[in-house]
Amino acid sequence: GEKPLLPSNNVSLELENCSVVGCNPFAQTGRSKLQNTRASLNQQIIKQMRMRAGAENLLKATSNSKVKEMVLLELSYVNSNLQLLMSELEGLNSSVEVYQNNQDSANIPLIALGLKETKEVDFSTPFKDFILEHYSEDGKTFEDEIADFMDLRQACRTPSRSEAGVELLAKYYSHLPLIESRFFSPTRQTGIFFTWYDSFTGVPLCQQNLSLEKASILFNMAALYSQIGTRANRQTLTGLEEAVSSFQKAAGVLNNLKETFTHTPSYDMSPAMLSMLIRLMLAQAQECLFEKIALPGIRNQFYSLMKVAQEAAKVSEIYDQVHQCMIQTPVKDNVPFFWSTMSQIKTNHYRSMAHYFVASALLDHQLGPGDDEDKQEKTLSQVYDSLPEGCTALDILKNKVERQRIGKAHIRRAILGHEEALRIYGLCKNTNNLEVLQEILKASHQRSLNKYSENENEEEFTDYMEAPDIISKTEHKAEMEFPAAAKVKVIDFFQRLGPLSVFSAKQRWTAPRTIRVRSDDRDLGFTLKGDSPVQVVSLDPLCAAAADGLKEGDYIVAVGDTECKWMSVSDVMRLLKDVDEEGIDIQVVSMMDNSTAMPTKSATFCGNLPKTYSMICLAYNEDDKNSKSRKVAKKSSFLSWGLKNKMKSASTLSLPTADKAGTLPWNKPCPTFPSSSSYNNDSGLY
């Protein structure tokens, strides 16, 4: 249900048991604990909001000054509690260490989206009632199908962090249009409420139509892709490729959500917030592309260093754009401070690295007689937007003093940038747990300091010229990608009700009527047309069937004891070919006029922003309902939690820690990037 799930004593703390239909909700992994805490916070937030709504109503209704005073005091407590709960939720959204690869203590952490939480929905009674009233069939005969659908939705609340988890969400998402066509009539409400909690504020939103459900499932699909991306092992090429692909897919799903569901009254799915999240996912994909270039090591060679400098500048530029999005209204009100801090840190960190690599290319390499002068001149001129005053690219390359002067200016900018990144790191309380981030920032800063001291001349007059900006450039730009896995073909759970072209919630028809059909000299008195279901045409008004009530345009739904909603004309004719003078009973339905249909209004209150929550949601409490009305499926459930599954995923419970044993890249003799030992490493690799 909605409350945090209690741990089972015999469940390992280190394993996340997954199957193709969801994770074991009792597995105490870091991620499941975090989601359980989120569910608990959501419940506390909705209780406080109910109290606030009640207090505000009382304030409007009373004229007694003492009562008003007491209510205002109560309101101040409620608002204070809400602020505390919101800050706790922000802390959860800042818990990036839970989502990282548990082997990965050498990379800067990435941000994953948490899954949106929802309340359980009981479709059983409304669906059975609708089947009886609208389709004139016994709803009890569809209990298995209803149970399967409910189990599928329940499994979607705990999807595994894998392609199988995405496929599960995609499967449910593909069923929703079919369910909508079958049960959600434009002229009447179903009485089914879908409640989802905002990922950033915890504020509940409640609707009676399926738009919120569809949008939220898409959001969770993107969130799952972001979690797969952060979980990838970025110390391997395969892991980095998986991370890049996952973040690009997350961006693609979010873009699809933004374009398809434009008016979802939820902060986390507002156009501005989705635009920011798309940029964030693409920035993280670009960062992983940069790490992919740096993984084998960066050659200590002029062209390689210049190329990597521009790649680093590209990552910095994209993170700067992300940060600008995060500090704009209305996004800044709900984005965790940790997220905007991380985007600022990365903007400074990667910009500083770009300056470091340009400095290395200028300080460590000289233009030799065998070098291609024109090629180096072209490379250097393309790195700068504008060269320092009075200099040409060739002057800098040929003049050793000028080359040293500009190289040192770049190092100074690198040092200042790394110092700024460390300063910003210290401002946010949620970064203090990320020792690995601090280690990398310090190592990068120390490397720049060492490079400066290597080239420092005590006799030289200090020149404080400003190094020019570096033009960002990449050979592999991160692009949005809509995943093929998001499109799943599914079989309609309720296909027994008949072809959707006719037997849908939008259409209205009479209850089935029994007609006696007799053959008169091998002539039934009518012909049939159409695919399935077949229709009566060319009806002879004098035939026996017409006298018994058959009308032109009627659909035949059964012949004798055989249902024929899905049969073709030839199949139905085969059933009717041996009809004699005694005849056979057929069942038919007549289509009714739909001209009175009115569009259904969304049952969502979203006025008085920033209170984007539903008044229905605040009044409607599923806890009070009798949960015994839920049918337990007799057949094997979609919710087979996979406890028997041998393929268990590793937990991401432990925090990344600083490496004291000399196993991290910056402590190795030939390190990968970024490295704190490379500042005094004269090998061919950086």
XYZ file of C-alpha atoms in Angstrom, residues 60-669:
610
model
C -13.154 31.774 6.430
C -16.244 30.498 8.221
C -15.712 31.939 11.708
C -16.061 35.501 12.923
C -15.005 34.707 16.507
C -11.677 36.458 17.158
C -10.483 33.869 19.705
C -11.206 30.999 17.326
C -9.397 32.883 14.561
C -6.382 33.349 16.814
C -6.256 29.628 17.627
C -6.689 28.660 13.967
C -3.901 31.039 12.876
C -1.596 29.504 15.488
C -2.494 26.014 14.262
C -1.876 27.111 10.660
C 1.597 28.365 11.566
C 2.412 24.934 13.070
C 1.047 23.115 10.010
C 2.987 25.320 7.578
C 6.133 24.845 9.645
C 5.656 21.044 9.567
C 5.080 21.169 5.813
C 8.332 23.067 5.310
C 10.226 20.478 7.355
C 8.674 17.612 5.373
C 9.485 19.351 2.071
C 13.109 19.790 3.167
C 13.249 16.072 4.041
C 11.940 15.268 0.562
C 14.601 17.555 -0.920
C 17.160 15.550 1.066
C 15.848 12.344 -0.551
C 16.156 13.872 -4.020
C 19.733 14.783 -3.088
C 20.616 11.206 -2.060
C 22.547 10.498 -5.253
C 24.959 8.071 -3.567
C 22.174 5.457 -3.351
C 21.889 5.310 -7.139
C 25.603 5.125 -8.050
C 27.402 1.960 -9.087
C 28.653 0.318 -5.881
C 32.041 -0.370 -7.517
C 32.323 3.205 -8.708
C 34.369 5.250 -6.291
C 36.390 6.989 -8.992
C 33.831 9.069 -10.879
C 31.931 12.242 -10.105
C 28.421 11.193 -8.953
C 25.476 11.642 -11.321
C 21.883 12.601 -10.489
C 19.019 10.112 -10.837
C 15.305 10.912 -10.637
C 13.331 9.193 -7.882
C 10.199 7.265 -8.872
C 6.877 9.023 -8.377
C 4.742 7.326 -5.736
C 1.070 6.478 -6.201
C -1.846 5.144 -4.179
C -3.222 1.679 -4.809
C -6.317 1.648 -7.039
C -9.132 -0.909 -6.742
C -10.647 -1.360 -10.216
C -12.645 -4.432 -9.239
C -16.094 -3.061 -8.342
C -16.232 -0.147 -10.852
C -15.126 -2.395 -13.743
C -17.574 -5.182 -12.863
C -20.417 -2.670 -12.530
C -19.499 -1.049 -15.855
C -19.321 -4.424 -17.628
C -22.807 -5.253 -16.351
C -24.381 -1.867 -17.104
C -22.623 -0.971 -20.340
C -21.739 -4.309 -21.933
C -24.686 -6.278 -20.483
C -22.382 -9.077 -19.387
C -21.715 -10.596 -15.966
C -18.753 -8.692 -14.500
C -17.877 -11.629 -12.246
C -16.752 -13.642 -15.281
C -14.003 -11.008 -15.820
C -12.532 -11.211 -12.299
C -9.317 -12.858 -13.542
C -8.725 -10.162 -16.186
C -9.373 -7.372 -13.651
C -7.013 -9.033 -11.140
C -4.291 -9.378 -13.802
C -4.579 -5.711 -14.692
C -4.450 -4.662 -11.024
C -1.432 -6.889 -10.416
C 0.333 -5.335 -13.396
C -0.263 -1.845 -11.996
C 0.916 -2.927 -8.543
C 4.135 -4.380 -10.016
C 4.770 -1.032 -11.746
C 5.218 0.575 -8.309
C 8.475 -1.371 -7.775
C 10.091 -1.850 -11.218
C 13.550 -3.419 -11.344
C 16.420 -1.127 -12.346
C 16.891 -2.765 -15.739
C 15.438 -2.971 -19.240
C 12.953 -5.497 -17.798
C 11.694 -2.788 -15.424
C 11.286 -0.342 -18.313
C 9.466 -3.009 -20.305
C 7.100 -3.573 -17.377
C 6.192 0.141 -17.272
C 5.889 0.225 -21.075
C 3.570 -2.789 -20.971
C 1.263 -1.099 -18.463
C 1.447 2.188 -20.426
C 0.398 0.335 -23.618
C -2.589 -1.200 -21.804
C -3.898 2.204 -20.650
C -5.390 3.360 -24.016
C -7.191 -0.011 -24.271
C -8.531 0.325 -20.707
C -9.542 3.918 -21.446
C -11.477 2.830 -24.540
C -13.196 0.005 -22.669
C -14.164 1.656 -19.378
C -13.816 5.441 -19.448
C -16.992 6.817 -20.998
C -17.135 10.461 -22.125
C -20.630 10.776 -20.597
C -20.155 9.341 -17.096
C -17.536 9.180 -14.347
C -16.157 5.799 -13.311
C -15.605 6.725 -9.665
C -11.972 5.589 -10.021
C -9.463 8.071 -8.555
C -5.809 8.089 -9.595
C -3.558 9.739 -6.998
C 0.104 10.514 -7.701
C 2.552 12.462 -5.552
C 4.777 15.196 -6.938
C 8.367 13.998 -7.086
C 9.776 17.296 -5.755
C 7.104 18.660 -3.392
C 5.273 15.514 -2.262
C 1.990 17.308 -3.027
C -0.733 14.836 -4.095
C -2.648 15.197 -7.329
C -5.877 13.304 -7.955
C -7.783 12.836 -11.223
C -10.566 10.625 -12.490
C -9.305 10.463 -16.067
C -6.256 8.547 -17.259
C -4.077 11.478 -18.376
C -2.357 11.755 -14.992
C -1.782 7.984 -14.908
C -0.222 7.948 -18.388
C 1.965 10.998 -17.728
C 3.188 9.620 -14.385
C 4.104 6.247 -15.896
C 6.126 8.044 -18.587
C 7.863 10.117 -15.882
C 8.742 6.923 -13.990
C 10.041 5.350 -17.197
C 12.421 8.300 -17.616
C 13.336 8.110 -13.901
C 14.149 4.407 -14.297
C 16.395 5.120 -17.298
C 18.195 7.799 -15.242
C 18.718 5.235 -12.443
C 20.066 2.670 -14.928
C 22.449 5.371 -16.194
C 23.769 6.280 -12.752
C 24.150 2.623 -11.846
C 26.338 1.793 -14.873
C 30.007 1.044 -14.160
C 31.754 4.076 -15.641
C 35.198 2.516 -15.247
C 34.472 0.337 -18.292
C 33.718 1.239 -21.910
C 30.565 -0.919 -21.897
C 29.345 0.771 -18.713
C 29.913 4.247 -20.131
C 28.066 3.355 -23.352
C 25.150 2.034 -21.242
C 25.140 5.266 -19.202
C 25.165 7.482 -22.323
C 22.351 5.481 -23.914
C 20.267 5.485 -20.702
C 20.507 9.257 -20.167
C 19.678 9.914 -23.830
C 16.641 7.639 -23.520
C 15.597 9.368 -20.280
C 15.729 12.702 -22.156
C 13.713 11.207 -25.042
C 10.957 9.904 -22.741
C 10.806 13.249 -20.871
C 10.526 15.095 -24.193
C 7.698 12.788 -25.257
C 5.971 13.492 -21.920
C 6.427 17.255 -22.409
C 4.964 17.206 -25.938
C 2.111 14.761 -25.258
C 0.810 15.843 -21.842
C 1.032 19.627 -21.943
C -1.402 20.518 -19.146
C -0.595 18.135 -16.294
C -1.056 20.254 -13.133
C 1.957 18.816 -11.306
C 5.207 20.709 -10.653
C 7.467 17.823 -11.664
C 5.692 17.494 -15.041
C 5.297 21.194 -15.849
C 6.868 22.274 -19.194
C 9.565 24.379 -17.454
C 10.575 21.554 -15.092
C 10.594 18.964 -17.901
C 12.757 21.247 -20.078
C 15.260 21.499 -17.235
C 15.224 17.723 -16.621
C 15.801 17.039 -20.337
C 18.827 19.362 -20.276
C 20.122 17.673 -17.115
C 19.868 14.187 -18.656
C 21.638 15.330 -21.842
C 24.358 17.065 -19.782
C 24.996 13.809 -17.901
C 25.104 11.910 -21.206
C 27.668 14.454 -22.502
C 29.704 14.046 -19.312
C 29.784 10.274 -19.839
C 30.834 10.797 -23.486
C 33.720 12.910 -22.178
C 34.659 10.177 -19.692
C 34.571 7.686 -22.578
C 37.214 9.761 -24.438
C 39.320 10.027 -21.268
C 38.935 6.365 -20.185
C 41.962 4.938 -22.064
C 44.019 7.966 -20.968
C 44.710 11.259 -22.727
C 47.852 11.354 -24.826
C 50.325 14.018 -23.746
C 50.419 15.432 -27.249
C 49.481 18.870 -28.613
C 46.435 17.933 -30.728
C 45.027 15.420 -28.201
C 45.245 17.943 -25.369
C 43.564 20.679 -27.427
C 40.772 18.310 -28.520
C 40.091 17.131 -24.940
C 40.160 20.758 -23.723
C 37.325 21.640 -26.114
C 35.382 18.495 -25.124
C 35.684 19.495 -21.439
C 34.570 23.042 -22.327
C 31.478 21.515 -24.007
C 30.518 19.629 -20.816
C 31.027 22.838 -18.806
C 28.886 24.854 -21.239
C 25.981 22.371 -21.082
C 26.061 22.249 -17.275
C 26.062 26.054 -17.225
C 22.857 25.992 -19.327
C 21.363 23.447 -16.904
C 22.237 25.702 -13.967
C 20.661 28.736 -15.680
C 17.449 26.676 -16.129
C 17.508 25.636 -12.471
C 17.715 29.183 -11.108
C 14.784 30.512 -13.182
C 11.296 30.918 -11.733
C 9.248 28.706 -11.274
C 11.805 25.869 -11.472
C 14.105 27.268 -8.756
C 11.335 27.007 -6.127
C 11.260 23.214 -6.345
C 14.635 22.014 -7.626
C 16.766 20.582 -4.794
C 19.538 23.022 -3.868
C 21.939 20.094 -4.185
C 21.094 19.728 -7.890
C 21.846 23.359 -8.720
C 25.015 23.099 -6.574
C 26.175 20.039 -8.532
C 25.538 21.781 -11.875
C 27.572 24.779 -10.669
C 30.405 22.566 -9.419
C 30.562 20.714 -12.740
C 30.416 23.962 -14.747
C 33.515 25.216 -12.895
C 35.263 21.841 -12.721
C 35.092 21.042 -16.443
C 35.870 24.627 -17.486
C 38.968 24.498 -15.271
C 40.006 21.198 -16.828
C 39.671 22.753 -20.293
C 42.087 25.524 -19.226
C 44.420 22.947 -17.675
C 44.661 20.957 -20.917
C 45.249 24.053 -23.083
C 47.955 25.135 -20.609
C 49.565 21.670 -20.815
C 49.569 21.818 -24.621
C 51.275 25.229 -24.562
C 53.705 24.671 -21.666
C 54.767 21.054 -22.255
C 55.180 21.200 -26.030
C 57.208 23.455 -28.307
C 56.845 23.966 -32.047
C 59.685 21.823 -33.417
C 61.228 21.843 -36.886
C 59.408 18.626 -37.846
C 55.967 19.823 -36.694
C 53.199 20.894 -39.058
C 53.173 24.640 -38.407
C 49.979 25.370 -40.358
C 48.042 22.564 -38.667
C 49.050 23.697 -35.164
C 48.230 27.321 -36.037
C 44.770 26.279 -37.286
C 44.155 24.124 -34.174
C 45.106 26.917 -31.778
C 43.080 29.591 -33.597
C 39.990 27.321 -33.478
C 40.337 26.903 -29.700
C 39.969 30.647 -29.075
C 37.039 32.916 -29.793
C 39.438 35.860 -29.782
C 43.210 35.807 -29.277
C 44.935 37.989 -26.666
C 45.424 41.556 -27.872
C 48.363 41.994 -30.229
C 48.927 38.232 -30.676
C 48.439 35.864 -33.559
C 48.225 32.090 -33.199
C 51.596 31.696 -34.929
C 53.230 34.250 -32.603
C 52.124 32.265 -29.557
C 53.334 28.954 -31.026
C 56.758 30.282 -32.111
C 57.538 32.679 -29.266
C 58.538 30.630 -26.195
C 58.027 33.564 -23.791
C 54.549 34.322 -25.158
C 53.677 30.640 -25.083
C 54.733 30.426 -21.413
C 52.862 33.622 -20.541
C 49.531 32.454 -22.017
C 49.984 28.882 -20.737
C 50.424 30.177 -17.179
C 47.383 32.435 -17.595
C 45.360 29.305 -18.424
C 46.725 27.527 -15.347
C 45.737 30.475 -13.149
C 42.183 30.270 -14.513
C 42.187 26.514 -13.890
C 43.322 27.027 -10.264
C 40.696 29.728 -9.641
C 37.966 27.563 -11.205
C 38.874 24.543 -9.075
C 38.922 26.740 -5.969
C 35.448 28.027 -6.884
C 34.197 24.440 -7.351
C 35.537 23.505 -3.894
C 33.980 26.638 -2.379
C 30.548 25.796 -3.850
C 30.980 22.189 -2.676
C 31.390 23.460 0.887
C 28.183 25.540 0.755
C 25.765 22.625 0.322
C 25.191 20.277 3.252
C 24.099 17.440 0.957
C 27.482 17.318 -0.803
C 29.269 16.584 2.468
C 28.464 12.871 2.173
C 30.123 12.666 -1.223
C 33.728 12.093 -0.265
C 34.567 10.870 -3.769
C 33.477 14.213 -5.251
C 35.644 16.134 -2.805
C 38.609 13.828 -3.541
C 38.304 14.442 -7.303
C 37.937 18.225 -6.891
C 40.960 18.377 -4.569
C 43.035 16.144 -6.849
C 42.224 18.318 -9.890
C 43.051 21.489 -7.923
C 46.372 20.052 -6.710
C 47.300 18.985 -10.236
C 46.801 22.555 -11.494
C 48.817 23.980 -8.562
C 51.678 21.612 -9.329
C 51.610 22.517 -13.016
C 51.863 26.201 -12.083
C 54.759 25.642 -9.667
C 56.623 23.619 -12.335
C 56.547 26.651 -14.631
C 57.074 29.357 -12.040
C 60.185 31.492 -12.349
C 61.081 33.486 -9.225
C 63.058 36.065 -11.210
C 60.195 36.649 -13.606
C 57.844 39.584 -13.141
C 54.333 38.286 -12.434
C 52.024 38.901 -15.371
C 48.346 38.805 -14.510
C 46.985 38.669 -18.054
C 43.547 37.037 -18.415
C 43.554 33.818 -20.430
C 41.029 33.846 -23.296
C 37.875 31.702 -23.186
C 38.002 28.271 -24.807
C 35.476 27.481 -27.528
C 33.467 24.353 -26.698
C 33.427 21.665 -29.346
C 32.491 17.992 -29.387
C 32.691 15.193 -31.926
C 29.858 13.287 -30.217
C 26.940 15.417 -29.108
C 24.422 13.850 -26.717
C 21.005 13.639 -28.395
C 17.532 12.704 -27.205
C 16.585 9.155 -28.060
C 13.106 7.676 -27.745
C 13.602 4.057 -26.638
C 12.197 1.215 -28.716
C 11.455 -0.586 -25.419
C 8.823 2.081 -24.616
C 6.617 0.749 -27.424
C 5.260 -2.653 -26.473
C 2.534 -4.592 -28.269
C 0.032 -5.963 -25.774
C -3.059 -8.168 -25.942
C -6.190 -6.491 -24.595
C -7.093 -8.014 -21.216
C -10.784 -7.480 -22.031
C -10.897 -8.623 -25.649
C -13.743 -11.021 -24.747
C -15.979 -7.940 -24.625
C -15.641 -7.734 -28.413
C -13.845 -5.627 -31.066
C -12.993 -2.150 -29.762
C -14.290 -0.524 -32.948
C -17.819 -1.246 -31.664
C -17.629 -2.448 -28.054
C -16.057 0.557 -26.384
C -17.108 2.924 -23.604
C -17.835 5.660 -26.176
C -20.433 3.629 -28.083
C -23.934 2.966 -26.791
C -26.106 0.032 -27.810
C -29.132 -1.893 -26.652
C -28.963 -4.953 -24.448
C -28.633 -8.200 -26.486
C -31.947 -9.336 -27.986
C -32.744 -12.923 -28.945
C -34.106 -13.317 -32.474
C -35.391 -16.540 -34.030
C -33.979 -16.957 -37.532
C -35.708 -19.425 -39.894
C -34.839 -20.439 -43.421
C -37.455 -20.030 -46.133
C -36.286 -22.004 -49.129
C -32.654 -21.538 -48.030
C -33.217 -17.765 -47.667
C -32.776 -16.169 -44.220
C -34.274 -12.859 -45.346
C -31.098 -10.779 -44.871
C -27.428 -10.572 -45.823
C -24.340 -9.829 -43.715
C -21.433 -7.406 -44.125
C -18.373 -6.119 -42.268
C -15.457 -7.685 -40.499
C -16.084 -8.452 -36.854
C -18.696 -8.060 -35.511
C -20.830 -8.635 -38.604
C -23.835 -6.432 -39.416
C -27.251 -7.241 -40.810
C -27.994 -5.530 -44.173
C -30.606 -5.839 -46.921
C -33.210 -7.060 -44.439
C -36.478 -8.287 -45.978
C -39.161 -6.583 -43.814
C -41.508 -9.544 -44.436
C -39.092 -12.262 -43.271
C -39.553 -14.164 -39.986
C -36.486 -12.586 -38.386
C -37.782 -9.039 -39.083
C -41.118 -10.007 -37.578
C -39.243 -11.220 -34.466
C -37.561 -7.796 -34.060
C -34.396 -7.921 -36.232
C -33.405 -4.501 -37.621
C -31.116 -3.459 -40.415
C -27.714 -2.451 -38.989
C -27.927 -4.824 -36.011
C -24.693 -6.512 -34.936
C -24.811 -10.287 -34.445
C -23.054 -11.180 -31.174
C -24.015 -14.868 -30.876
C -25.433 -17.685 -33.015
C -26.970 -20.406 -30.868
C -24.472 -20.989 -28.044
C -21.512 -19.683 -30.080
C -20.224 -16.156 -29.409
C -19.358 -14.463 -32.677
C -18.258 -10.921 -31.777
C -14.842 -11.652 -33.285
C -16.043 -13.768 -36.235
C -15.871 -12.753 -39.882
C -18.807 -12.845 -42.320
C -17.758 -16.244 -43.702
C -17.520 -17.751 -40.185
C -21.002 -16.485 -39.209
C -22.468 -17.665 -42.544
C -21.015 -21.103 -41.865
C -22.942 -21.191 -38.543
C -26.158 -20.135 -40.293
C -25.914 -22.282 -43.454
C -27.696 -25.328 -41.991
C -30.612 -23.386 -40.494
C -33.891 -25.121 -41.338
C -37.563 -24.233 -40.947
C -37.318 -24.745 -37.172
C -34.632 -22.065 -37.079
C -31.958 -21.025 -34.611
C -31.720 -18.284 -31.962
C -29.255 -15.465 -32.615
C -28.375 -12.583 -30.313
C -28.095 -9.071 -31.704
C -27.459 -5.548 -30.422
C -28.535 -2.248 -31.973
C -26.379 0.875 -31.924
C -27.910 3.865 -30.119
C -27.585 7.561 -30.912
C -24.460 9.129 -29.356
C -25.258 12.759 -30.160
C -25.931 13.620 -26.489
C -22.391 12.731 -25.404
C -20.671 15.456 -23.413
C -16.911 15.584 -22.745
C -15.866 14.527 -19.262
C -14.414 17.272 -17.113
C -11.173 16.521 -15.306
C -11.768 16.121 -11.600
C -8.710 18.175 -10.701
C -8.509 21.352 -8.681
C -5.408 23.311 -9.622
C -6.337 26.897 -8.849
C -4.696 29.083 -6.218
C -1.210 28.076 -7.258
C 1.239 27.204 -5.754
C -1.206 24.765 -4.063
C -1.244 22.350 -7.009
C -3.217 19.574 -5.412
C -6.658 18.115 -5.782
C -9.402 18.946 -3.291
C -10.831 15.524 -4.045
C -7.525 13.987 -3.029
C -7.588 15.782 0.311
C -11.129 14.660 1.061
C -10.787 11.154 -0.333
C -8.921 8.716 1.890
C -8.386 5.208 0.613
C -7.263 4.067 4.061
C -10.925 4.146 5.154
C -12.027 1.755 2.430
C -12.462 -1.938 3.051
C -9.503 -3.581 1.368
C -11.286 -6.951 1.440
C -13.184 -6.012 -1.722
C -9.971 -6.712 -3.679
C -10.165 -10.100 -5.399
C -7.241 -12.438 -4.954
C -6.487 -13.930 -8.350
C -6.698 -17.702 -8.535
C -4.206 -17.888 -11.395
C -0.520 -17.065 -11.250
C -0.168 -13.361 -10.615
C 1.734 -10.709 -12.553
C 3.106 -9.793 -9.174
C 5.364 -12.844 -8.909
C 7.974 -10.812 -7.096
C 10.849 -12.926 -8.331
C 11.965 -14.254 -4.934
C 13.071 -17.444 -6.697
C 15.025 -15.507 -9.276
C 18.701 -16.421 -9.118
C 19.837 -13.294 -10.959
C 20.074 -10.881 -8.053
C 21.358 -7.358 -8.518
C 24.048 -5.894 -6.323
C 22.944 -3.375 -3.734
C 23.902 0.283 -3.965
C 23.562 0.785 -0.234
C 27.136 1.731 0.588
C 28.445 5.245 0.032
C 31.389 5.854 -2.288
C 34.482 6.345 -0.157
C 37.871 7.900 -0.703
C 40.546 5.395 -1.671
C 43.300 4.884 0.888
C 44.768 1.689 -0.571
C 46.081 3.258 -3.738
C 43.569 1.516 -6.014
C 41.884 4.608 -7.435
C 43.032 5.976 -10.798
C 44.690 9.048 -9.337
C 46.925 6.837 -7.182
C 48.023 4.558 -10.012
C 51.337 4.956 -11.883
